[in-house]
Structure formats: C-alpha cells, structure tokens
CSV table of C-alpha atoms and ligand atoms in Angstrom, one decimal:
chain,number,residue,atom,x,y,z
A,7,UNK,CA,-167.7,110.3,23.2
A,8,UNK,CA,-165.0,110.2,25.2
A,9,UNK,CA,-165.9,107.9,28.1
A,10,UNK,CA,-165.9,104.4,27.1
A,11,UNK,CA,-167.7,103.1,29.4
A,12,UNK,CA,-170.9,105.9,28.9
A,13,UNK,CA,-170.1,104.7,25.3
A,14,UNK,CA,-170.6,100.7,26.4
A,15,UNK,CA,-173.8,101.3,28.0
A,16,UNK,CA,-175.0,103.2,25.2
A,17,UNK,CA,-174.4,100.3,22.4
A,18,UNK,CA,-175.4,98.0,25.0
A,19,UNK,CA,-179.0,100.0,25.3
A,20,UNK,CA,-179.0,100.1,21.5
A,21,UNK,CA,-178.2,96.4,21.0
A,22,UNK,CA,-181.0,95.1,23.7
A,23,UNK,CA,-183.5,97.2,21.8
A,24,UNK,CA,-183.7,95.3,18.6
A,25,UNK,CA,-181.7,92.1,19.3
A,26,UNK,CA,-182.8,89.1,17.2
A,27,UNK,CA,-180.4,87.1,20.0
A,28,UNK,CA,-182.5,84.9,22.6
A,29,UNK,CA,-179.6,86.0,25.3
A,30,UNK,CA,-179.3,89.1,24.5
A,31,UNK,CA,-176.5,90.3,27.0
A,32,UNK,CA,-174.4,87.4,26.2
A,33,UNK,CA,-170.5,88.4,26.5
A,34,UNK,CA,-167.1,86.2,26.0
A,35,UNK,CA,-165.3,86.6,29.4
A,36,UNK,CA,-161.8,84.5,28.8
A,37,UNK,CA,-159.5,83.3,31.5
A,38,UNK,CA,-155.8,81.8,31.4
A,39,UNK,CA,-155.7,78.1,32.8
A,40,UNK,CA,-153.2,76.6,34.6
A,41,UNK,CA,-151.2,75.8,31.6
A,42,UNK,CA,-151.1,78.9,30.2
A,43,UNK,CA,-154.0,78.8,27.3
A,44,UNK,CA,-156.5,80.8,27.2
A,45,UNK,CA,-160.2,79.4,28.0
A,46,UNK,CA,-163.1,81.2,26.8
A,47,UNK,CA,-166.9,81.4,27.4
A,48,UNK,CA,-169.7,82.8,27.2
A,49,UNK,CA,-171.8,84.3,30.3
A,50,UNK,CA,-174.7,86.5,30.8
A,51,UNK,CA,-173.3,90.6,31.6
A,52,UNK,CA,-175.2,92.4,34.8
A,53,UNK,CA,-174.1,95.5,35.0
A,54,UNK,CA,-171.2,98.2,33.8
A,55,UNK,CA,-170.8,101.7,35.3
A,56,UNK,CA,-167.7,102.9,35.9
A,57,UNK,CA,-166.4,100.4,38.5
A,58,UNK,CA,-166.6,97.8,35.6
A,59,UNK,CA,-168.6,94.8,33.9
A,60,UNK,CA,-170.3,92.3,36.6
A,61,UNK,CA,-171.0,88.8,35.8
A,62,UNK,CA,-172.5,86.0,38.1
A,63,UNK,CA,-171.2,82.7,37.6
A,64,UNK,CA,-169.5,80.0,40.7
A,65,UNK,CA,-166.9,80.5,42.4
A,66,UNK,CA,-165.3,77.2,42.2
A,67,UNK,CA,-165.9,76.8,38.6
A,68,UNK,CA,-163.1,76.6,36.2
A,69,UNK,CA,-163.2,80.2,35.8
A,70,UNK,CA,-163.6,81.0,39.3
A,71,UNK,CA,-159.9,79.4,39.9
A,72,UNK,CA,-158.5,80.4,36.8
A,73,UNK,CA,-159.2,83.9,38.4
A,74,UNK,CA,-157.9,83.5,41.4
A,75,UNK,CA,-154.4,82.2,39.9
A,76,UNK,CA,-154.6,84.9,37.3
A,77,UNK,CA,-157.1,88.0,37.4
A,78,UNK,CA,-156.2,89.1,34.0
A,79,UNK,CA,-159.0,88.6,32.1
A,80,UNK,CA,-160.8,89.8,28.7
A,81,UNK,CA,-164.7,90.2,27.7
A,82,UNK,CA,-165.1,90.1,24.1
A,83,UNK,CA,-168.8,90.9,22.6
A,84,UNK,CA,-170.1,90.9,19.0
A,85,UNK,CA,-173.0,92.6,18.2
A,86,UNK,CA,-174.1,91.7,14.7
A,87,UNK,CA,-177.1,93.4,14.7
A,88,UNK,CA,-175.9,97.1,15.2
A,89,UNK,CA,-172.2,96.2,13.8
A,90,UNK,CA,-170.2,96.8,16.8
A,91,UNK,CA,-167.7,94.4,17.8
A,92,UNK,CA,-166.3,95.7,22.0
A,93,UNK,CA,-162.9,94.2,23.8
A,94,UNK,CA,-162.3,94.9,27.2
A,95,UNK,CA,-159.2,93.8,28.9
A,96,UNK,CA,-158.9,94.3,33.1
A,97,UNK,CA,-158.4,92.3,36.1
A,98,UNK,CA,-161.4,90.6,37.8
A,99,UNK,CA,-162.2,90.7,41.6
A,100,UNK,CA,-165.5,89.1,43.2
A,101,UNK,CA,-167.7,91.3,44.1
A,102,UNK,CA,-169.3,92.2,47.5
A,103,UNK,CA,-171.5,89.0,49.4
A,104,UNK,CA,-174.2,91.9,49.7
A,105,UNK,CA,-174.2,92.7,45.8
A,106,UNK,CA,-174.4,88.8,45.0
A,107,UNK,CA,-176.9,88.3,47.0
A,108,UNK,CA,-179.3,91.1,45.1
A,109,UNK,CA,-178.2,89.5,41.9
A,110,UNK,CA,-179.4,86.2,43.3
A,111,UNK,CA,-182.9,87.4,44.1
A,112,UNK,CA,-183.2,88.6,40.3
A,113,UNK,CA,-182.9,85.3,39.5
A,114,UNK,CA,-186.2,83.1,38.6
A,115,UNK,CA,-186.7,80.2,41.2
A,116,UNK,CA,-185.8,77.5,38.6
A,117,UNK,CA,-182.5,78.9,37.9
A,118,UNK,CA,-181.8,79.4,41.6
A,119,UNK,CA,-182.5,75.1,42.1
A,120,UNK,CA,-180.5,74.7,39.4
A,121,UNK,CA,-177.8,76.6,40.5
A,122,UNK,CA,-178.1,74.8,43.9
A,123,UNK,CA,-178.2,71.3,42.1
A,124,UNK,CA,-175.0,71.5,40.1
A,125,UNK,CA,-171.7,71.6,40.9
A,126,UNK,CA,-170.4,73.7,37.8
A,127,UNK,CA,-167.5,72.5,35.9
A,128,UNK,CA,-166.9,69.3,37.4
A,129,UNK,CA,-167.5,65.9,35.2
A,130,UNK,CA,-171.1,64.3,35.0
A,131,UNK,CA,-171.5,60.4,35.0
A,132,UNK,CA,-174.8,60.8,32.9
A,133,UNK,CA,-177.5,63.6,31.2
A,134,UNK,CA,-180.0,61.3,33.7
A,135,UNK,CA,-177.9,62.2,36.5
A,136,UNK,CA,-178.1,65.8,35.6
A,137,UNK,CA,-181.9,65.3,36.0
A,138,UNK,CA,-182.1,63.7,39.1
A,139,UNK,CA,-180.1,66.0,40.9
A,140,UNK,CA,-182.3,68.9,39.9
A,141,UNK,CA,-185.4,66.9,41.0
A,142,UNK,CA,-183.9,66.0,44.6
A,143,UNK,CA,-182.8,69.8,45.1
A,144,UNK,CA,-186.5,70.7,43.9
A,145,UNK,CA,-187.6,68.1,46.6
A,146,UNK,CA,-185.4,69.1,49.0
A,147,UNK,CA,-186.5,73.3,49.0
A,148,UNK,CA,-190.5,72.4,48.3
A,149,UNK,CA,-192.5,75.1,50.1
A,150,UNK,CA,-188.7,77.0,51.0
A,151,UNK,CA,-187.0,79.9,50.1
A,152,UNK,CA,-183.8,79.1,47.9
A,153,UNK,CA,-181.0,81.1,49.4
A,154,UNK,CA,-177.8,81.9,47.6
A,155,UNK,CA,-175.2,79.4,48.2
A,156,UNK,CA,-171.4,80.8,49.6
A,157,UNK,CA,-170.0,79.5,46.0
A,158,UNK,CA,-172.0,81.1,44.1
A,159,UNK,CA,-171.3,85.3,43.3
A,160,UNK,CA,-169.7,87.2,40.7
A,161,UNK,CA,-167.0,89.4,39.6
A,162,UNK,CA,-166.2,92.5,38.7
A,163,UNK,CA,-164.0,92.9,35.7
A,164,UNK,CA,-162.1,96.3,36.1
A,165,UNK,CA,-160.9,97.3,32.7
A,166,UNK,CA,-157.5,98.5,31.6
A,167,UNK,CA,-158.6,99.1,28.0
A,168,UNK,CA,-162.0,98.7,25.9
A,169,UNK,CA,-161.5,98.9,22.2
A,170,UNK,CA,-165.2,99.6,20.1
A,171,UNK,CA,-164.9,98.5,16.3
A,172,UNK,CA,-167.4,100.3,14.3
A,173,UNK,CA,-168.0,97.5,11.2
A,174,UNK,CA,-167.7,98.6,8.1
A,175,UNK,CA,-168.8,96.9,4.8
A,176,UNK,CA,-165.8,98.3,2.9
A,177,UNK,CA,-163.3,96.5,5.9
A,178,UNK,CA,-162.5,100.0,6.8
A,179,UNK,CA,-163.4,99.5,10.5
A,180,UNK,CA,-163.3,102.2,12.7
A,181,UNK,CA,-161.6,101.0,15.8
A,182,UNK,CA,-161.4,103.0,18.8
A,183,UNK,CA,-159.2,102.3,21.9
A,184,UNK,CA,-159.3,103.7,25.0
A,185,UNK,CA,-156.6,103.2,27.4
A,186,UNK,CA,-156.9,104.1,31.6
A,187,UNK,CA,-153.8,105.0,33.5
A,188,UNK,CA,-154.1,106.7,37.1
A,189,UNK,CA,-158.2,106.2,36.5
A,190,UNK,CA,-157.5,109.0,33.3
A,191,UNK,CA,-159.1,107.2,29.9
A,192,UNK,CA,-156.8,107.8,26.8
A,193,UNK,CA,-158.3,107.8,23.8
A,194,UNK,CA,-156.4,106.6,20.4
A,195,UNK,CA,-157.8,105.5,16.7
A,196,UNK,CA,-156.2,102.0,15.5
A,197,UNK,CA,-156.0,100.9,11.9
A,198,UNK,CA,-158.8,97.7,10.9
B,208,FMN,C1,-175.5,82.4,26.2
B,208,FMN,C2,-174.8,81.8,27.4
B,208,FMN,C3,-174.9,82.4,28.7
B,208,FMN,C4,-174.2,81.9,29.8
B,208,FMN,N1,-174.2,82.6,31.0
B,208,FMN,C5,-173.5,82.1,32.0
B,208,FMN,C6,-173.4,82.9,33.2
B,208,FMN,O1,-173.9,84.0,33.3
B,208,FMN,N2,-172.7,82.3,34.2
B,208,FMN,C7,-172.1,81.1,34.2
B,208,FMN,O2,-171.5,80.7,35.1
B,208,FMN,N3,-172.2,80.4,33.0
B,208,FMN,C8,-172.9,80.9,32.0
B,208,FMN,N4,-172.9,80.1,30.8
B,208,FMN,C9,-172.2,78.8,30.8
B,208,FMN,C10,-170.7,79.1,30.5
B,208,FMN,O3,-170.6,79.4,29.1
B,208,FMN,C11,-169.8,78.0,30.9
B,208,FMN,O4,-170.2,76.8,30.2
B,208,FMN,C12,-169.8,77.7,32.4
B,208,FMN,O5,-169.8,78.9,33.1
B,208,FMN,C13,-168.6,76.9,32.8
B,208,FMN,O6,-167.4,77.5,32.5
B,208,FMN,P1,-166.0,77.1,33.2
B,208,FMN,O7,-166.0,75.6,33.3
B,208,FMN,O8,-165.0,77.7,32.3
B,208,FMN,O9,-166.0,77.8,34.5
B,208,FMN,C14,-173.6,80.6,29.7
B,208,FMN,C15,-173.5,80.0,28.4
B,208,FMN,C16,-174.2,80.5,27.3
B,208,FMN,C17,-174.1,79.8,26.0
C-alpha cells in the first residue's frame, strides 16, 4: 500500500477489532519542553484522514505550551496484539473551535465535569481536593448543559513521515517509511 495514512487507518481498524487493551486508541504523542527534553504521554487518537491524527486534550496543559513554543511533535503507537509498532513525526496545529466542539459532544457527561473541574497539569494540594472539585463543578451544572470550555480543543498532528514496523519473531522487522515532500509520500524500506 502505498498511502500511509489508508495504511494507518487500516491497522488501526484491525487493532480496535480484537484489542485486549481497555483504551484501545491509546497513542504516545511527545513534545519538547522548554529545556529541550522530550516529554511524552499518552492520549486518546480521534481521528486520521489525510489532514492528519487529531487528539483532544487542554490547551493550557503542559503539552498545549510545549506546542506552541515548538510544533514538532511525534505520535508513537505499539500494537502488541497485531505486531505493528507506527511512528509519525509532523507539526501540530489546533484544530477548528467548530471541530472541538463536535468532539466535545462525543464526550459522556462525567468526562465533560471532569474536564470542567480540573485545571490539567498544574499541581494538586491533595487526592481530596481532586474530589471536591469534581463534586462542586457537578453541583454547579445540576440540571445544565456542560458546554465546552475555550481551553479545552485539540490538535492536529500533520505528519512529515510515518514509519510502520511489521514485528517479526526472528528480529527481522519489516520497517517501512514513508516520507511527504510538496504533499507527494515517498516510500523507502529501512533495515530492523
Ligand atoms: C490511556 C490514556 C489516555 C489518555 N488520554 C488523554 C487524552 O486524550 N487527552 C489528554 O489531555 N490526556 C490524556 N491522558 C492523560 C495524559 O497522559 C497526560 O497525563 C495529560 O494529558 C497531561 O499531560 P501534560 O501535563 O504533558 O500536558 C491519557 C492518559 C492515558 C494513560
């Protein structure tokens, strides 16, 4: 196949169908801090077509600034189940208010107070704190619709490359990089 991003969708399709995973479209999206490491962690992938791989996370989170300093980002997943390891490299943009907002109403009420109650990324004086901040926003929207706070969105991770490894039990993996320059893929094998 030689579009890797028809080729994503179709090992993603394969991996949802018999995952043994509880999150099942968990992904590694990693950032670069303000020091220059890299920070990873894991988030929950929406959607890929050929604009790129969507997220939903806060904007003011650790990530969320880390991106805005630097929008070169990677999204690493391992699928154990069907063998296939995926790295995608790109920049990362928010996406529109409009397309956050739809992702928002996907989202089950509970997670939308929680989202509301926390302020992600910043420290926490106590787990009972964490609690009683979720029970006053619960309080606060009794009987109201939860609409999507300004902070909250995602992004859009627009890839430069996406290498699939193929795992092999003899360690002869069969990687397979493709490479987009002027919106053309390039396809190229690499040695395990
Ligand atoms: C399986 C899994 C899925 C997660 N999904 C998300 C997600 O979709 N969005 C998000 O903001 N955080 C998600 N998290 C929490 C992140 O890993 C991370 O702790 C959080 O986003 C704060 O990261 P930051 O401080 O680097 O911004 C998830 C964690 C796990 C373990």
């Amino acid at each position: 196949m030689n579009n890797p991003i028809e080729k994503f969708n179709d090992l993603w399709r394969q991996a949802l169908l018999d995952s043994p995973l509880q999150q099942k479209s968990a992904v590694c999206v990693s950032t670069i801090n303000a020091e220059g490491f890299p920070e990873s962690r894991f988030v929950d992938l929406k959607q890929v077509d050929e604009q790129g791989f969507v997220f939903c996370t806060y904007y003011d989170s650790n990530k969320g600034q880390e991106i805005s300093c630097n929008p070169k980002v990677s999204l690493t997943v391992w699928w154990d189940h069907i063998g296939q390891q995926v790295r995608v490299v790109g920049l990362a943009e928010q996406i529109s208010e409009q397309a956050a907002i739809q992702f928002w109403q996907t989202r089950s009420r509970s997670a939308q107070l929680t989202t509301l109650s926390c302020e992600q990324s910043q420290p926490l004086s106590s787990e009972s704190a964490l609690v009683e901040q979720f029970d006053k926003t619960q309080q606060t929207f009794e009987g109201k619709e939860v609409t999507k706070p300004e902070k909250w969105g995602g992004y859009r991770i627009r890839p430069v490359s996406i290498e699939f490894l193929a795992f092999a039990e003899s360690r002869l993996h069969l990687r397979t990089r493709f490479t987009k320059k002027n919106d053309v893929w390039t396809k190229m094998l690499l040695q395990p």
